[in-house]
Amino acid sequence: MRETARTAAMAGLGVLVGGIALKTGASHTVWQIDPYKCSWCGLCATACVLQPSAVKCVQIYPMCGYCKLCTGYFEPEPNALNTAAENQLCPTGAIKRRALEDPYFEYSIEEELCIGCAKCVKGCTLFGNGSFHLQIRHDRCVNCNECSIAVVCPAQAISRVPADQPYKFKSREHHA
Amino acid sequence: MERFPPPDFESGYTFPPTTAPPPRADLMQYVDVAVLLAALALAAYFVLKLRSRKHVFWLTVFSVAYFGFYRKGCICSVGSTQDVALALFNSHYTLPWSVLAFFLLPLVFALFFGRVFCAAVCPLGAIQELVVVKPRTLPPWLEHGLSVIPFIYLGAGILFAATGSAFLFCQYDPFVSLYRRSGAFAMVALGGVFLLLGTMIGRPYCRFLCPYGALLSLCSRVSRHNVTLLPDDCVHCQLCDVACPYGAIREPTGLLPTPTPQQLWQRRLVFGGLAVLLVLGGGWLGRQLAVPFSKLNPTVALAEQVAAEATGKAWQMTDASKVFHDSGKPAEELYAQALRIRQRFTVGGMLWGALAGLVLGVKLLSLVQFDRRRCSFEPDPGQCVACARCYTHCPNEQARIKREQRAKTIPLSAAPAGASVTKNA
Ligand code: SF4
Ligand code: SF4
Ligand code: SF4
Ligand code: SF4
Ligand code: SF4
């Protein structure tokens, strides 16, 4: 009796493996955001199992306009165009502004502070060049069985990607 | 869109790179699977061959450290069930091979050696194993009642994963936030509650929720080797029963009043009929639940929202519907997709409900009929998580270990003739 049942169970598992063997990725995969699909809803900041989120904003420097009035950096109607806290859009002050040669400014992101709330991404995408965008940072991400952001992402922008190409950065070429 | 042309810098400014920290190396997947395999083999050896609680305990500590804190509770076999279900029913999902291995290996081991995965390898079980202080026995009705939940939960998890809606086991995994030392407060609190409860009720998650445990228990029931006490010289002292924190030791059937064959038949008829009714009723109920359940699927939820907006029932757009409108895709396509998913929920919900009914029915039947007679105290292969506690508490087991040790130091041939060793040699 038990012998038969065991054999049956083994056979069942065998069929199961056969059924999904074709679908088993030979390569390793990780979760990533497609920045061209992301709608900057801000759920990334709260939905990740990690707190703060494994999702961080990245800056693609060659795409940035280096504008004095950065719509990803400043509040929509800032009191002044300076680094005072009340003028900054980012709730955690994660974006650093540095004056370069006149009239350009460099905006870089201190990832330790960024919580992935996408406020800057929204500003930059709507009114700027869209060089700020969100990416799942793999030094933090624990590669959950199912990414909990992917479940709630309204734009369905998160999917598994091959681990040898773990980032989907924006680029000037793709943008043009 | 490029609204502001990036400047041409005169002072030789170079663009800083955007760093791209790499994911865990591919190789580490092999390491994980190898560690799993080694831990399973060791657990089987410690439980069935060495019969040593001490060894099992240290392996448990290792699992908490490695699979729990170092690997942050992911990947785990409990969650892998859903990946497998999703891959089976969804052609777009590529299942990582290591996830498949995590799903299969413990089941195969269970078919041969019982629930050795639960004994000391599973990070969820291991952490509960370490907090058992003063376990109490639950009243049988409660124990039986709660023990059907894992099967029903398993069915629900497969249903939601297969329709691409949600991974319930991961979302409601009580210990993963603890291992990651982060996460929503509610989940951390839930983990705490389970651990607190676990000090008095042995392994509450394993016994009354774990869906993978349900699969393992099925495999373990037909397994080749299981945890066994020594029925030959059982003195019915019941110490193993007292020692088992998980209520897995079954009493000898001879000690229980046996119903007359007539009574047995009557009960079988009544409960068998009840089981059939339960299956039918469950199927019907599952079908009714298909619509509310399907709302948990993001595509169905979006379609409902878009439809509500179109008919003026919804005033505000949601994030998802905004994105959808911006994409310019036709609503009909979305509706058709949602309908397909809902149909899957109808079929799946019916199957799930029938399964729930079947589980309840089988449970009822198992309560009235004793198919296996036992003349001594025995661990129930389905329930026993192979923690090896009963070994240390059984006086005869201890005596046997002593005898064996002595036999090693004093060769049997040198023993005086007629000594009791001959019986056990
Ligand atoms: S949840 Fe999706 S849409 Fe929202 S910010 Fe994250 S990736 Fe973008
Ligand atoms: S605004 Fe939000 S996403 Fe942007 S840098 Fe700050 S925390 Fe990160
Ligand atoms: S896979 Fe997990 S850790 Fe990574 S971004 Fe998604 S939820 Fe966060
Ligand atoms: S019952 Fe589930 S949670 Fe408990 S040890 Fe077994 S697989 Fe892990
Ligand atoms: S502890 Fe050993 S001797 Fe006592 S009842 Fe259990 S199996 Fe029998």
CSV table of C-alpha atoms and ligand atoms in Angstrom, one decimal, chain A residues 30-33 44 47-55 135-138 140-150 158 160, chain B residues 74 180, ligand 3:
chain,number,residue,atom,x,y,z
A,30,VAL,CA,16.1,39.3,-10.5
A,31,TRP,CA,13.4,41.9,-10.2
A,32,GLN,CA,13.7,45.2,-12.0
A,33,ILE,CA,11.7,48.3,-12.8
A,44,CYS,CA,7.8,51.6,-4.2
A,47,ALA,CA,5.5,48.3,-0.6
A,48,CYS,CA,9.0,46.8,-0.6
A,49,VAL,CA,9.5,44.2,2.2
A,50,LEU,CA,12.6,46.2,3.2
A,51,GLN,CA,12.3,49.5,5.0
A,52,PRO,CA,13.6,51.7,3.6
A,53,SER,CA,12.8,50.3,0.3
A,54,ALA,CA,15.3,48.5,-2.0
A,55,VAL,CA,14.1,50.9,-4.7
A,135,GLN,CA,15.7,51.2,-9.9
A,136,ILE,CA,15.7,48.3,-7.6
A,137,ARG,CA,19.2,48.3,-6.2
A,138,HIS,CA,20.6,44.8,-6.0
A,140,ARG,CA,19.8,45.8,-1.0
A,141,CYS,CA,17.1,43.7,-2.7
A,142,VAL,CA,16.8,40.2,-1.3
A,143,ASN,CA,15.2,38.9,-4.5
A,144,CYS,CA,11.9,37.8,-2.9
A,145,ASN,CA,10.0,34.8,-4.4
A,146,GLU,CA,7.6,37.5,-5.5
A,147,CYS,CA,8.5,41.1,-5.4
A,148,SER,CA,5.8,42.7,-3.2
A,149,ILE,CA,6.0,46.0,-5.2
A,150,ALA,CA,5.4,44.1,-8.5
A,158,ILE,CA,8.3,45.4,-12.4
A,160,ARG,CA,12.0,39.4,-13.6
B,74,CYS,CA,14.3,33.7,1.0
B,180,ARG,CA,15.1,40.6,7.6
C,3,SF4,S1,12.2,41.8,-4.5
C,3,SF4,FE1,11.7,42.2,-2.4
C,3,SF4,S2,13.4,43.4,-1.6
C,3,SF4,FE2,13.5,43.5,-3.8
C,3,SF4,S3,12.4,45.3,-4.4
C,3,SF4,FE3,10.9,43.7,-4.4
C,3,SF4,S4,10.0,43.6,-2.4
C,3,SF4,FE4,11.8,44.9,-2.3
